[in-house]
mmCIF file with all atom_site columns, C-alpha atoms in Angstrom:
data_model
loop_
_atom_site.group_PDB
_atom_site.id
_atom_site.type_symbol
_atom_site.label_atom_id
_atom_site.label_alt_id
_atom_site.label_comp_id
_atom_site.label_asym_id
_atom_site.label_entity_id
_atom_site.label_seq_id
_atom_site.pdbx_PDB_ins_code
_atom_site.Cartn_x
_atom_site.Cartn_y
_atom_site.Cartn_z
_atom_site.occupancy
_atom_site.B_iso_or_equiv
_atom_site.pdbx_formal_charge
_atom_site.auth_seq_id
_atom_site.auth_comp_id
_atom_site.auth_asym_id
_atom_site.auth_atom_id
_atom_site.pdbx_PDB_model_num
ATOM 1   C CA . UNK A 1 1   ? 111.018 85.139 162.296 1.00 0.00 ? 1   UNK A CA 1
ATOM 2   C CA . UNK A 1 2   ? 109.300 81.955 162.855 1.00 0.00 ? 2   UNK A CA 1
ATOM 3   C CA . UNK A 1 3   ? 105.424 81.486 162.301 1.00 0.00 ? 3   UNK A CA 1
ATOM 4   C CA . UNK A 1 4   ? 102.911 81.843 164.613 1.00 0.00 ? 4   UNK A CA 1
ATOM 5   C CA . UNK A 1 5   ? 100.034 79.849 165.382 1.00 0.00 ? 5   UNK A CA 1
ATOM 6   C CA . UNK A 1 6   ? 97.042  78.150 167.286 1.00 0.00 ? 6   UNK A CA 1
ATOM 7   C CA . UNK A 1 7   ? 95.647  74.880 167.072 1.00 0.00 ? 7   UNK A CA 1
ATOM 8   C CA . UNK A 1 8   ? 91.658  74.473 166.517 1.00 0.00 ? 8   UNK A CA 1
ATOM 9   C CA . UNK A 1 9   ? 90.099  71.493 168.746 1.00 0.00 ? 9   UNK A CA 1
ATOM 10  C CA . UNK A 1 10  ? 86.839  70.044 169.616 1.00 0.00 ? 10  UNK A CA 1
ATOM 11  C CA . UNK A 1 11  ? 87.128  69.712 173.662 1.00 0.00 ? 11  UNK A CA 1
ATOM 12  C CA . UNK A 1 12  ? 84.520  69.749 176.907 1.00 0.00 ? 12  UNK A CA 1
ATOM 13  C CA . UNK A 1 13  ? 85.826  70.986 180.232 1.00 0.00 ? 13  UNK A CA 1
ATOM 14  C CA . UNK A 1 14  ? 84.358  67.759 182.333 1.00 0.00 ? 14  UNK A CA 1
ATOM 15  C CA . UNK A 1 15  ? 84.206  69.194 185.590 1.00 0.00 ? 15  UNK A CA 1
ATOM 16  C CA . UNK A 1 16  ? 81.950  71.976 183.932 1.00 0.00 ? 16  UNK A CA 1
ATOM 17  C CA . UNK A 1 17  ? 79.615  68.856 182.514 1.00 0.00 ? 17  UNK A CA 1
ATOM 18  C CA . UNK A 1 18  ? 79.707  67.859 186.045 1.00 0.00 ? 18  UNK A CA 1
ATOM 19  C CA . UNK A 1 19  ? 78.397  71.265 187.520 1.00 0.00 ? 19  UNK A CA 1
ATOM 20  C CA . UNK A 1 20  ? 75.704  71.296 185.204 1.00 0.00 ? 20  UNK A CA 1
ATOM 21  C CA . UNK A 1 21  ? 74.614  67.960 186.041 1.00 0.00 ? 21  UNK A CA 1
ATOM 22  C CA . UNK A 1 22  ? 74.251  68.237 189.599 1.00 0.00 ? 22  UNK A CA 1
ATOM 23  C CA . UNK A 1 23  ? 72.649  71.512 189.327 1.00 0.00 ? 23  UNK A CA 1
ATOM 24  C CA . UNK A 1 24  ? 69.979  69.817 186.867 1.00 0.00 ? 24  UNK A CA 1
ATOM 25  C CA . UNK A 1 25  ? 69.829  67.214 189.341 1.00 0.00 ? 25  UNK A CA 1
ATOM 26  C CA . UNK A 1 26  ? 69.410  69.617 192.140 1.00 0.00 ? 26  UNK A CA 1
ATOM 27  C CA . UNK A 1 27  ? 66.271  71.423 190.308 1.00 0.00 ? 27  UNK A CA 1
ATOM 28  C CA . UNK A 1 28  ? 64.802  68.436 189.361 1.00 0.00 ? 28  UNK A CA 1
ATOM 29  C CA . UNK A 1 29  ? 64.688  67.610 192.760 1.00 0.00 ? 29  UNK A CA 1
ATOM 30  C CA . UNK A 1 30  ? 62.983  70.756 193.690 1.00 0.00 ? 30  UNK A CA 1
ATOM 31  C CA . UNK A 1 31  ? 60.747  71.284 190.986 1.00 0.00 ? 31  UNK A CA 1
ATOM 32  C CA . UNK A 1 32  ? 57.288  70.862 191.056 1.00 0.00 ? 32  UNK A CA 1
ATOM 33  C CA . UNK A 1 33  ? 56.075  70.265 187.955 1.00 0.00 ? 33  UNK A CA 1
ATOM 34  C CA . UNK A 1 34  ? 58.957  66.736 188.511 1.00 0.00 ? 34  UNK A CA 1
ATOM 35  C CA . UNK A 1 35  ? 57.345  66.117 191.891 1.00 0.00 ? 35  UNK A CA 1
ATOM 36  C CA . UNK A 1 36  ? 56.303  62.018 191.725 1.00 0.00 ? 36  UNK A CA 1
ATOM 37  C CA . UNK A 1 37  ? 57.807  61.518 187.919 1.00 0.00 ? 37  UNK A CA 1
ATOM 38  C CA . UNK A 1 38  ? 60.618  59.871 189.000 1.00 0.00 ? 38  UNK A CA 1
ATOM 39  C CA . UNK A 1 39  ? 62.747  62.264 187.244 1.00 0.00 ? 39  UNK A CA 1
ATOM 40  C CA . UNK A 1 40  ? 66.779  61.505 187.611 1.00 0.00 ? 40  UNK A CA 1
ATOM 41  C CA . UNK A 1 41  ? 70.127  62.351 185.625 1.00 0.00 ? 41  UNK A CA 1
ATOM 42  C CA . UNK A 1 42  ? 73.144  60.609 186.389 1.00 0.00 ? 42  UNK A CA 1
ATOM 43  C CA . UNK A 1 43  ? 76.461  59.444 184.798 1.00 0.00 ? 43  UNK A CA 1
ATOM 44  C CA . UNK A 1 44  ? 76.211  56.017 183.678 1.00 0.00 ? 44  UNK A CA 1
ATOM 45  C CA . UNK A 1 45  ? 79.760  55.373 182.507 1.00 0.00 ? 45  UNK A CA 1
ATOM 46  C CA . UNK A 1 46  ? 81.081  57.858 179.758 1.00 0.00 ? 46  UNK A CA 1
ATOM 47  C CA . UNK A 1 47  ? 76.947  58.541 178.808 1.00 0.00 ? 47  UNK A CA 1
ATOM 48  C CA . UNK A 1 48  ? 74.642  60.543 181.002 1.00 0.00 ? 48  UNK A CA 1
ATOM 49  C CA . UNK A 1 49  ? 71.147  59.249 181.749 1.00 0.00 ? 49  UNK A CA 1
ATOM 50  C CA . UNK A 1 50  ? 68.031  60.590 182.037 1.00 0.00 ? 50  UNK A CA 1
ATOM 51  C CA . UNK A 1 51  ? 65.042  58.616 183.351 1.00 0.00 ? 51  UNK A CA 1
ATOM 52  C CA . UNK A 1 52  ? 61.370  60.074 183.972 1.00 0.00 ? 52  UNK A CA 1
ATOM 53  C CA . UNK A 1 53  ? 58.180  57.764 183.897 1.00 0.00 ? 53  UNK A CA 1
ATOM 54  C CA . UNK A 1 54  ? 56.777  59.903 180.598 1.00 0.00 ? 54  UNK A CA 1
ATOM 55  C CA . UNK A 1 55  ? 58.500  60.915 177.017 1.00 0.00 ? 55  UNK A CA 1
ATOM 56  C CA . UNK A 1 56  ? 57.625  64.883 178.150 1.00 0.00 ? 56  UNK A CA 1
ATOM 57  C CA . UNK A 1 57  ? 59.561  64.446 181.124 1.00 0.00 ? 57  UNK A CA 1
ATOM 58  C CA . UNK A 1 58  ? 62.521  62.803 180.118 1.00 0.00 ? 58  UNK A CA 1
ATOM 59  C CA . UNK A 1 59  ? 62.413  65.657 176.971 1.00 0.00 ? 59  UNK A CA 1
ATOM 60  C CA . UNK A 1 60  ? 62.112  68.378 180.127 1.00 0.00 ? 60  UNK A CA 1
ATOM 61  C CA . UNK A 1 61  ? 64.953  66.759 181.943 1.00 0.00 ? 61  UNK A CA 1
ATOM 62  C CA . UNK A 1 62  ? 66.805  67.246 178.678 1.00 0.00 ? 62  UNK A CA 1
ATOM 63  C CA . UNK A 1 63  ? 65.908  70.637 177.997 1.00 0.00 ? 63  UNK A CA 1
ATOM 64  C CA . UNK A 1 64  ? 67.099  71.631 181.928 1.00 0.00 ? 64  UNK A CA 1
ATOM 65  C CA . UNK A 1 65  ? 70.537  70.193 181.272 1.00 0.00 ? 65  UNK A CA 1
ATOM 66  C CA . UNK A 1 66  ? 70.931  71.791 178.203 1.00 0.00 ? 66  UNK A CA 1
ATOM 67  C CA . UNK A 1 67  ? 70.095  75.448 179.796 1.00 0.00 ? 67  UNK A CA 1
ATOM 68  C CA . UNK A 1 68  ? 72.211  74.498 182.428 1.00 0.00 ? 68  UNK A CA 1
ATOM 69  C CA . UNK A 1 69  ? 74.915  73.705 180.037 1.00 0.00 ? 69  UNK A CA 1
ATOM 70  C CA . UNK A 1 70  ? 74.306  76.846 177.850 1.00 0.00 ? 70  UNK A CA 1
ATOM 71  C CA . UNK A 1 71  ? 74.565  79.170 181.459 1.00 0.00 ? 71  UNK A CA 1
ATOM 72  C CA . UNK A 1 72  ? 77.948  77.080 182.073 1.00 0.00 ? 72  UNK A CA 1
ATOM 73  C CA . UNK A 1 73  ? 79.178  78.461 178.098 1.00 0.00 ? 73  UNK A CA 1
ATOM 74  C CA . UNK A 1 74  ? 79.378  74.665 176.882 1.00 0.00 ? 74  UNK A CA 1
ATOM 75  C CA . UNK A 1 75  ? 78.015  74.532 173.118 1.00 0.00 ? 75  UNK A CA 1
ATOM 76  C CA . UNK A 1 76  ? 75.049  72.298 172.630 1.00 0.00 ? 76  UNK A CA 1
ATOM 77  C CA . UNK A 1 77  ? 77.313  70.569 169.596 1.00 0.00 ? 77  UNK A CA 1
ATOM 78  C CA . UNK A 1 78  ? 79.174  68.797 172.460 1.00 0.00 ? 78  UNK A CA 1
ATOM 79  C CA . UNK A 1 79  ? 76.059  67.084 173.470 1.00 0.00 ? 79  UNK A CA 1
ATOM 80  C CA . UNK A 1 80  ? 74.626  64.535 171.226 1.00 0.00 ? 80  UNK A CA 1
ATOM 81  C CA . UNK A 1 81  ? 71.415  63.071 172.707 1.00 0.00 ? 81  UNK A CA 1
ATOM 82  C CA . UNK A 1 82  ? 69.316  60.188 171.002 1.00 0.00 ? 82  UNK A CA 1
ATOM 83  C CA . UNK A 1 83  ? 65.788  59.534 171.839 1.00 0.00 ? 83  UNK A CA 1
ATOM 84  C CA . UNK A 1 84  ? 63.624  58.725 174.591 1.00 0.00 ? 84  UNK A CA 1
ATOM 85  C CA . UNK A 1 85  ? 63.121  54.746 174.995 1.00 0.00 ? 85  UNK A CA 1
ATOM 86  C CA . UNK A 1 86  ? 61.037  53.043 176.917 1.00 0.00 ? 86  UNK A CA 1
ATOM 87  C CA . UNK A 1 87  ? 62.423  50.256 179.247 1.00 0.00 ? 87  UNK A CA 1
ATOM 88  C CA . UNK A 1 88  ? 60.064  48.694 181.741 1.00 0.00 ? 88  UNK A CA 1
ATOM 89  C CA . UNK A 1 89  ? 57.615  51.760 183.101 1.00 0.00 ? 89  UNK A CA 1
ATOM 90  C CA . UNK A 1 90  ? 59.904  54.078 182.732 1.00 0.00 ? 90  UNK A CA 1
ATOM 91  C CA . UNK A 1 91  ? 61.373  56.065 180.025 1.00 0.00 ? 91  UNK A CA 1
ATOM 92  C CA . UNK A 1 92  ? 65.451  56.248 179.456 1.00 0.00 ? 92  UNK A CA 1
ATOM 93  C CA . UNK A 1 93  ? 67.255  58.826 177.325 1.00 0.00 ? 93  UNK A CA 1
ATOM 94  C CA . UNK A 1 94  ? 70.931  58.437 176.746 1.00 0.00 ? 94  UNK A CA 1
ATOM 95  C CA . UNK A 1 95  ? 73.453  61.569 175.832 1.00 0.00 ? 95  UNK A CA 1
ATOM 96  C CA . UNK A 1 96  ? 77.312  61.739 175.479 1.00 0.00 ? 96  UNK A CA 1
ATOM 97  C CA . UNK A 1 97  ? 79.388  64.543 175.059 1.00 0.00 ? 97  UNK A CA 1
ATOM 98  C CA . UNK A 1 98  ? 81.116  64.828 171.746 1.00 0.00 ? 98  UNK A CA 1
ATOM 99  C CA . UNK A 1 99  ? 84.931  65.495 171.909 1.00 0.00 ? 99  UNK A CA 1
ATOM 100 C CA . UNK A 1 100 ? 88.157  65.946 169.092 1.00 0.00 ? 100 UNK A CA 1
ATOM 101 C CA . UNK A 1 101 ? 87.348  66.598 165.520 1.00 0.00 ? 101 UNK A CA 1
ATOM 102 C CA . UNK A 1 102 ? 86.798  63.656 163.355 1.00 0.00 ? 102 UNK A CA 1
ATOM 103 C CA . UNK A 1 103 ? 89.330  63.400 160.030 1.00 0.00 ? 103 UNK A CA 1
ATOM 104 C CA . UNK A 1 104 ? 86.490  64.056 158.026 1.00 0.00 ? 104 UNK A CA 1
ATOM 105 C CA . UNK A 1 105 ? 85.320  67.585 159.605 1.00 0.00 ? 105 UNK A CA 1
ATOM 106 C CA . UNK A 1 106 ? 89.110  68.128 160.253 1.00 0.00 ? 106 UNK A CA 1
ATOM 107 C CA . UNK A 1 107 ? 89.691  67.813 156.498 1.00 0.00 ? 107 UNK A CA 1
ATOM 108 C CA . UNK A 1 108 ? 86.363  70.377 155.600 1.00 0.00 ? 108 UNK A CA 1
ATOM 109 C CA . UNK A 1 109 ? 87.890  72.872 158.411 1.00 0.00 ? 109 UNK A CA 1
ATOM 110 C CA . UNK A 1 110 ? 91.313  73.170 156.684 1.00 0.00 ? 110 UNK A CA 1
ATOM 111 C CA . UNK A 1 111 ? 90.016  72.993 153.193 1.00 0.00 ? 111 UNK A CA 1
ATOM 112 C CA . UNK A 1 112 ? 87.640  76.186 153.983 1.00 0.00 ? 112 UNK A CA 1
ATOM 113 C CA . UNK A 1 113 ? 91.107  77.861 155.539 1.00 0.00 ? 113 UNK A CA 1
ATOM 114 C CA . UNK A 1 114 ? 92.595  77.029 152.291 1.00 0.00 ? 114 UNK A CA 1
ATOM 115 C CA . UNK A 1 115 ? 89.884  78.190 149.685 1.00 0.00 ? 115 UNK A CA 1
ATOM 116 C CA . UNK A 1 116 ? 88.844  81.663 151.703 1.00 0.00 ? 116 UNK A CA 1
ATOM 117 C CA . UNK A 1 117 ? 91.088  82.440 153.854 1.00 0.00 ? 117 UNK A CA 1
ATOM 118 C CA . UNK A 1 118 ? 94.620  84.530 153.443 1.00 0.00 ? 118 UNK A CA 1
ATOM 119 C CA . UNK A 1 119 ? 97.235  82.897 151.132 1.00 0.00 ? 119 UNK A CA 1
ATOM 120 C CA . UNK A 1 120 ? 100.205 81.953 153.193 1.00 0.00 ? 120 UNK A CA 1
ATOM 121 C CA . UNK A 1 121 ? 98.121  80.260 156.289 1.00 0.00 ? 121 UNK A CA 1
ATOM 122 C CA . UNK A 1 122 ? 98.659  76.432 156.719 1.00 0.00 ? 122 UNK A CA 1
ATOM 123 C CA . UNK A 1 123 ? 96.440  74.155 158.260 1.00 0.00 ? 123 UNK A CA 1
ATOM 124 C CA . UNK A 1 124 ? 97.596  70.670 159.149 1.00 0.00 ? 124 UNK A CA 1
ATOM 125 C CA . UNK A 1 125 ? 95.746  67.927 160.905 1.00 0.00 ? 125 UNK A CA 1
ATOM 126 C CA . UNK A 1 126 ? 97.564  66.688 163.742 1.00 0.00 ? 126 UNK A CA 1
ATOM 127 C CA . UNK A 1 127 ? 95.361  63.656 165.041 1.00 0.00 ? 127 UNK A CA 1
ATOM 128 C CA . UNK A 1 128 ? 92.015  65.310 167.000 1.00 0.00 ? 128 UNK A CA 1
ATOM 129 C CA . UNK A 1 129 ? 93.128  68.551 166.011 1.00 0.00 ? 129 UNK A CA 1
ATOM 130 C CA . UNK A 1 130 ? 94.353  71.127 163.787 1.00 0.00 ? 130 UNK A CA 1
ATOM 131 C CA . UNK A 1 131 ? 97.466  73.716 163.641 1.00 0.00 ? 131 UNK A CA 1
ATOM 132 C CA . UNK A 1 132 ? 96.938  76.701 161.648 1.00 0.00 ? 132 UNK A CA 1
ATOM 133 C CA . UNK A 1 133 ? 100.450 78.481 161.059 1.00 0.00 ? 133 UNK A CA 1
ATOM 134 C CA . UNK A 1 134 ? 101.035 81.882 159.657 1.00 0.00 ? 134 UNK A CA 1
ATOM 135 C CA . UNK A 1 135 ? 103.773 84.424 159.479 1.00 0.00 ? 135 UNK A CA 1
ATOM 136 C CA . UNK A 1 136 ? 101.163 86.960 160.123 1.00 0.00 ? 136 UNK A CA 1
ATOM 137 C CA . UNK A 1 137 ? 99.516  87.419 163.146 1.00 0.00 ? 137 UNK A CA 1
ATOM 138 C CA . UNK A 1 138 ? 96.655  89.253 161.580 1.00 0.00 ? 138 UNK A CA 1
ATOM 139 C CA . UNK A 1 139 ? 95.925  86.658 158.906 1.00 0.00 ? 139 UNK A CA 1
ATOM 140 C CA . UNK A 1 140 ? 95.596  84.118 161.841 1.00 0.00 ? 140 UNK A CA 1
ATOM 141 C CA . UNK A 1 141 ? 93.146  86.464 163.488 1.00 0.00 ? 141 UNK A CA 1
ATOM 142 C CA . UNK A 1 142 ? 91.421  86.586 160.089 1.00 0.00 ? 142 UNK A CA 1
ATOM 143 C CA . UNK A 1 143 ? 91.322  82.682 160.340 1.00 0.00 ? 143 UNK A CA 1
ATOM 144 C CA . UNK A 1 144 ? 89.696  82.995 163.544 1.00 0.00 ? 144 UNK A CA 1
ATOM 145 C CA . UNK A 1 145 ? 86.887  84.904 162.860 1.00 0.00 ? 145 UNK A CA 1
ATOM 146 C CA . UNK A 1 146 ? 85.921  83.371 159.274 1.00 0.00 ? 146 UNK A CA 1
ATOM 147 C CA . UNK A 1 147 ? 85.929  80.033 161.328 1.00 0.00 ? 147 UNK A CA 1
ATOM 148 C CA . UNK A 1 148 ? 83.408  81.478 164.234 1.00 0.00 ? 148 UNK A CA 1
ATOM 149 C CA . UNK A 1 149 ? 81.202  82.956 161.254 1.00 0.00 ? 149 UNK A CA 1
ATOM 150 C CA . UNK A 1 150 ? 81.116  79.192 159.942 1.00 0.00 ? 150 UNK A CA 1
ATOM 151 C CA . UNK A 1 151 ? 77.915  77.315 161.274 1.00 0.00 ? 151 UNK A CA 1
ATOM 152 C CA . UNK A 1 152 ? 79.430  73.820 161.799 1.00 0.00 ? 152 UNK A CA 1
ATOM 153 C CA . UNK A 1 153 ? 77.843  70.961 163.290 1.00 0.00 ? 153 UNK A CA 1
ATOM 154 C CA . UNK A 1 154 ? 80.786  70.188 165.863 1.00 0.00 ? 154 UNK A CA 1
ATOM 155 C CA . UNK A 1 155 ? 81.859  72.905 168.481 1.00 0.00 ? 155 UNK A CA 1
ATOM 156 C CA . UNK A 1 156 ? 85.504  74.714 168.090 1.00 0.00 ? 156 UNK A CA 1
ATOM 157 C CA . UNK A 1 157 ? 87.995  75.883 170.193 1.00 0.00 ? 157 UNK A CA 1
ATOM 158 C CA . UNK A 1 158 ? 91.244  78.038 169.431 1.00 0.00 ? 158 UNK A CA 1
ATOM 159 C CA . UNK A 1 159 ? 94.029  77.168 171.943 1.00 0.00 ? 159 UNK A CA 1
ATOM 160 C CA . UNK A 1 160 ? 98.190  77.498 172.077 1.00 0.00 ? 160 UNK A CA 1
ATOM 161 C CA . UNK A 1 161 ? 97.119  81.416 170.149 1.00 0.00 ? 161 UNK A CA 1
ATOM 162 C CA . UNK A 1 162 ? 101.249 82.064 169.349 1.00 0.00 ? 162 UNK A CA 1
#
Protein backbone atom coordinates (compact mmCIF):
# COMPACT_ATOMS: atom_id res chain seq x y z
CA UNK A 1 0.00 0.00 0.00
CA UNK A 2 1.56 3.25 -0.64
CA UNK A 3 1.89 6.05 2.12
CA UNK A 4 -0.30 8.61 2.79
CA UNK A 5 0.19 12.10 3.42
CA UNK A 6 -0.37 15.99 3.65
CA UNK A 7 1.85 18.73 3.16
CA UNK A 8 2.13 21.58 6.03
CA UNK A 9 2.34 25.30 4.48
CA UNK A 10 2.35 28.80 5.58
CA UNK A 11 -0.37 30.47 3.05
CA UNK A 12 -3.04 33.67 3.14
CA UNK A 13 -6.18 33.43 1.05
CA UNK A 14 -5.70 37.17 -0.61
CA UNK A 15 -9.07 37.83 -1.56
CA UNK A 16 -9.95 37.18 2.23
CA UNK A 17 -7.04 40.01 3.11
CA UNK A 18 -8.96 41.98 0.67
CA UNK A 19 -12.46 41.62 2.43
CA UNK A 20 -11.05 42.55 5.55
CA UNK A 21 -9.53 45.55 4.25
CA UNK A 22 -12.37 47.14 2.73
CA UNK A 23 -14.53 46.33 5.57
CA UNK A 24 -11.85 48.16 7.92
CA UNK A 25 -11.93 50.77 5.44
CA UNK A 26 -15.64 50.88 5.39
CA UNK A 27 -15.83 51.34 9.42
CA UNK A 28 -13.27 53.67 9.51
CA UNK A 29 -15.22 55.64 7.37
CA UNK A 30 -18.19 55.47 9.57
CA UNK A 31 -16.79 55.64 12.82
CA UNK A 32 -16.90 58.38 14.98
CA UNK A 33 -14.35 58.28 17.20
CA UNK A 34 -12.09 58.45 13.20
CA UNK A 35 -14.32 61.36 12.21
CA UNK A 36 -11.55 64.34 11.05
CA UNK A 37 -8.27 61.95 11.80
CA UNK A 38 -7.67 61.33 8.48
CA UNK A 39 -7.78 57.73 9.10
CA UNK A 40 -7.13 55.43 5.74
CA UNK A 41 -5.91 51.74 4.89
CA UNK A 42 -4.99 50.89 1.55
CA UNK A 43 -2.71 48.51 -0.46
CA UNK A 44 0.39 50.15 -1.34
CA UNK A 45 2.04 47.49 -3.48
CA UNK A 46 2.52 44.00 -1.73
CA UNK A 47 2.34 46.17 1.98
CA UNK A 48 -0.85 47.60 3.36
CA UNK A 49 -0.88 51.14 4.76
CA UNK A 50 -2.30 52.73 7.42
CA UNK A 51 -2.24 56.52 7.84
CA UNK A 52 -4.04 58.58 10.75
CA UNK A 53 -2.76 62.12 11.89
CA UNK A 54 -1.91 60.54 15.66
CA UNK A 55 0.21 57.24 16.87
CA UNK A 56 -3.38 56.11 18.78
CA UNK A 57 -5.07 56.22 15.64
CA UNK A 58 -2.93 54.61 13.33
CA UNK A 59 -2.55 51.77 16.47
CA UNK A 60 -6.73 51.77 16.30
CA UNK A 61 -6.69 51.41 12.57
CA UNK A 62 -4.43 48.45 13.27
CA UNK A 63 -6.30 46.90 15.89
CA UNK A 64 -9.74 47.13 13.44
CA UNK A 65 -7.94 45.22 10.71
CA UNK A 66 -6.73 42.75 12.85
CA UNK A 67 -10.44 41.96 14.34
CA UNK A 68 -11.52 42.08 11.00
CA UNK A 69 -8.96 39.60 10.03
CA UNK A 70 -9.52 37.35 13.13
CA UNK A 71 -13.71 37.37 12.14
CA UNK A 72 -12.41 36.39 8.46
CA UNK A 73 -10.30 33.07 10.40
CA UNK A 74 -6.84 34.56 9.09
CA UNK A 75 -4.13 34.03 11.98
CA UNK A 76 -2.56 37.20 13.23
CA UNK A 77 1.05 35.29 12.45
CA UNK A 78 0.33 36.16 8.77
CA UNK A 79 0.43 39.77 9.57
CA UNK A 80 3.64 41.28 10.54
CA UNK A 81 3.22 45.02 11.26
CA UNK A 82 6.19 47.43 12.25
CA UNK A 83 5.66 50.66 13.93
CA UNK A 84 3.97 53.81 13.57
CA UNK A 85 6.30 56.57 11.78
CA UNK A 86 5.82 59.82 11.38
CA UNK A 87 6.13 61.37 7.83
CA UNK A 88 5.11 64.98 7.37
CA UNK A 89 1.81 65.57 9.82
CA UNK A 90 0.75 62.48 9.55
CA UNK A 91 1.55 59.18 10.93
CA UNK A 92 2.25 55.93 8.50
CA UNK A 93 2.26 52.30 9.63
CA UNK A 94 3.32 49.66 7.20
CA UNK A 95 2.14 45.71 7.45
CA UNK A 96 2.67 42.72 5.05
CA UNK A 97 1.30 39.48 5.18
CA UNK A 98 3.71 36.71 5.90
CA UNK A 99 3.53 33.68 3.48
CA UNK A 100 5.62 29.95 2.97
CA UNK A 101 7.72 28.66 5.76
CA UNK A 102 11.23 29.81 5.89
CA UNK A 103 14.09 26.76 5.79
CA UNK A 104 14.84 27.58 9.15
CA UNK A 105 11.19 27.09 10.81
CA UNK A 106 10.73 24.35 8.10
CA UNK A 107 13.76 22.54 9.56
CA UNK A 108 12.36 23.10 13.58
CA UNK A 109 8.77 21.78 12.22
CA UNK A 110 10.18 18.45 10.91
CA UNK A 111 12.73 18.01 13.60
CA UNK A 112 9.77 18.24 16.36
CA UNK A 113 7.85 15.48 13.93
CA UNK A 114 10.94 13.53 14.23
CA UNK A 115 11.80 13.72 18.07
CA UNK A 116 7.88 13.35 19.38
CA UNK A 117 6.01 12.21 17.05
CA UNK A 118 5.26 8.34 15.82
CA UNK A 119 8.31 6.43 14.46
CA UNK A 120 7.73 5.70 10.84
CA UNK A 121 6.39 9.44 9.81
CA UNK A 122 8.70 11.39 7.37
CA UNK A 123 8.88 14.89 6.99
CA UNK A 124 10.68 16.40 4.03
CA UNK A 125 11.05 20.00 3.05
CA UNK A 126 9.99 20.58 -0.33
CA UNK A 127 10.85 24.40 -0.95
CA UNK A 128 7.97 26.68 1.11
CA UNK A 129 6.63 23.65 2.43
CA UNK A 130 6.65 20.40 4.01
CA UNK A 131 5.33 16.66 3.18
CA UNK A 132 4.73 14.52 6.05
CA UNK A 133 4.32 10.77 4.79
CA UNK A 134 3.12 7.85 6.77
CA UNK A 135 1.82 4.39 6.19
CA UNK A 136 -0.62 5.10 8.88
CA UNK A 137 -3.31 7.28 8.62
CA UNK A 138 -3.68 7.63 12.33
CA UNK A 139 -0.05 8.50 13.02
CA UNK A 140 -0.53 11.39 10.45
CA UNK A 141 -3.56 12.50 12.39
CA UNK A 142 -1.32 12.24 15.47
CA UNK A 143 1.11 14.62 13.53
CA UNK A 144 -1.62 16.94 13.09
CA UNK A 145 -2.68 17.58 16.32
CA UNK A 146 0.89 17.64 18.17
CA UNK A 147 1.62 20.37 15.46
CA UNK A 148 -1.73 22.57 16.35
CA UNK A 149 -0.76 22.06 20.19
CA UNK A 150 2.72 23.69 19.14
CA UNK A 151 2.68 27.59 19.74
CA UNK A 152 4.80 28.70 16.73
CA UNK A 153 5.47 32.06 15.65
CA UNK A 154 4.40 31.47 11.86
CA UNK A 155 0.76 30.27 11.02
CA UNK A 156 0.19 26.49 9.57
CA UNK A 157 -1.89 24.93 7.28
CA UNK A 158 -2.45 21.08 6.47
CA UNK A 159 -3.43 20.64 2.78
CA UNK A 160 -3.33 17.54 -0.02
CA UNK A 161 -4.66 15.29 3.64
CA UNK A 162 -4.09 11.65 1.52
Amino acid sequence: MADSSFDIVSKVERQEVDNALNQTAKEISQRYDFKGVGASISWSGEKILMEANSEDRVNAVLDVFQSKLIKRGISLKALEAGEPQLSGKEYKLFAEIKEGISQDNAKKVAKLIRDEGPKGVKAQVQGEELRVSSKSRDDLQTVITLLKGQDFDFALQFVNYR
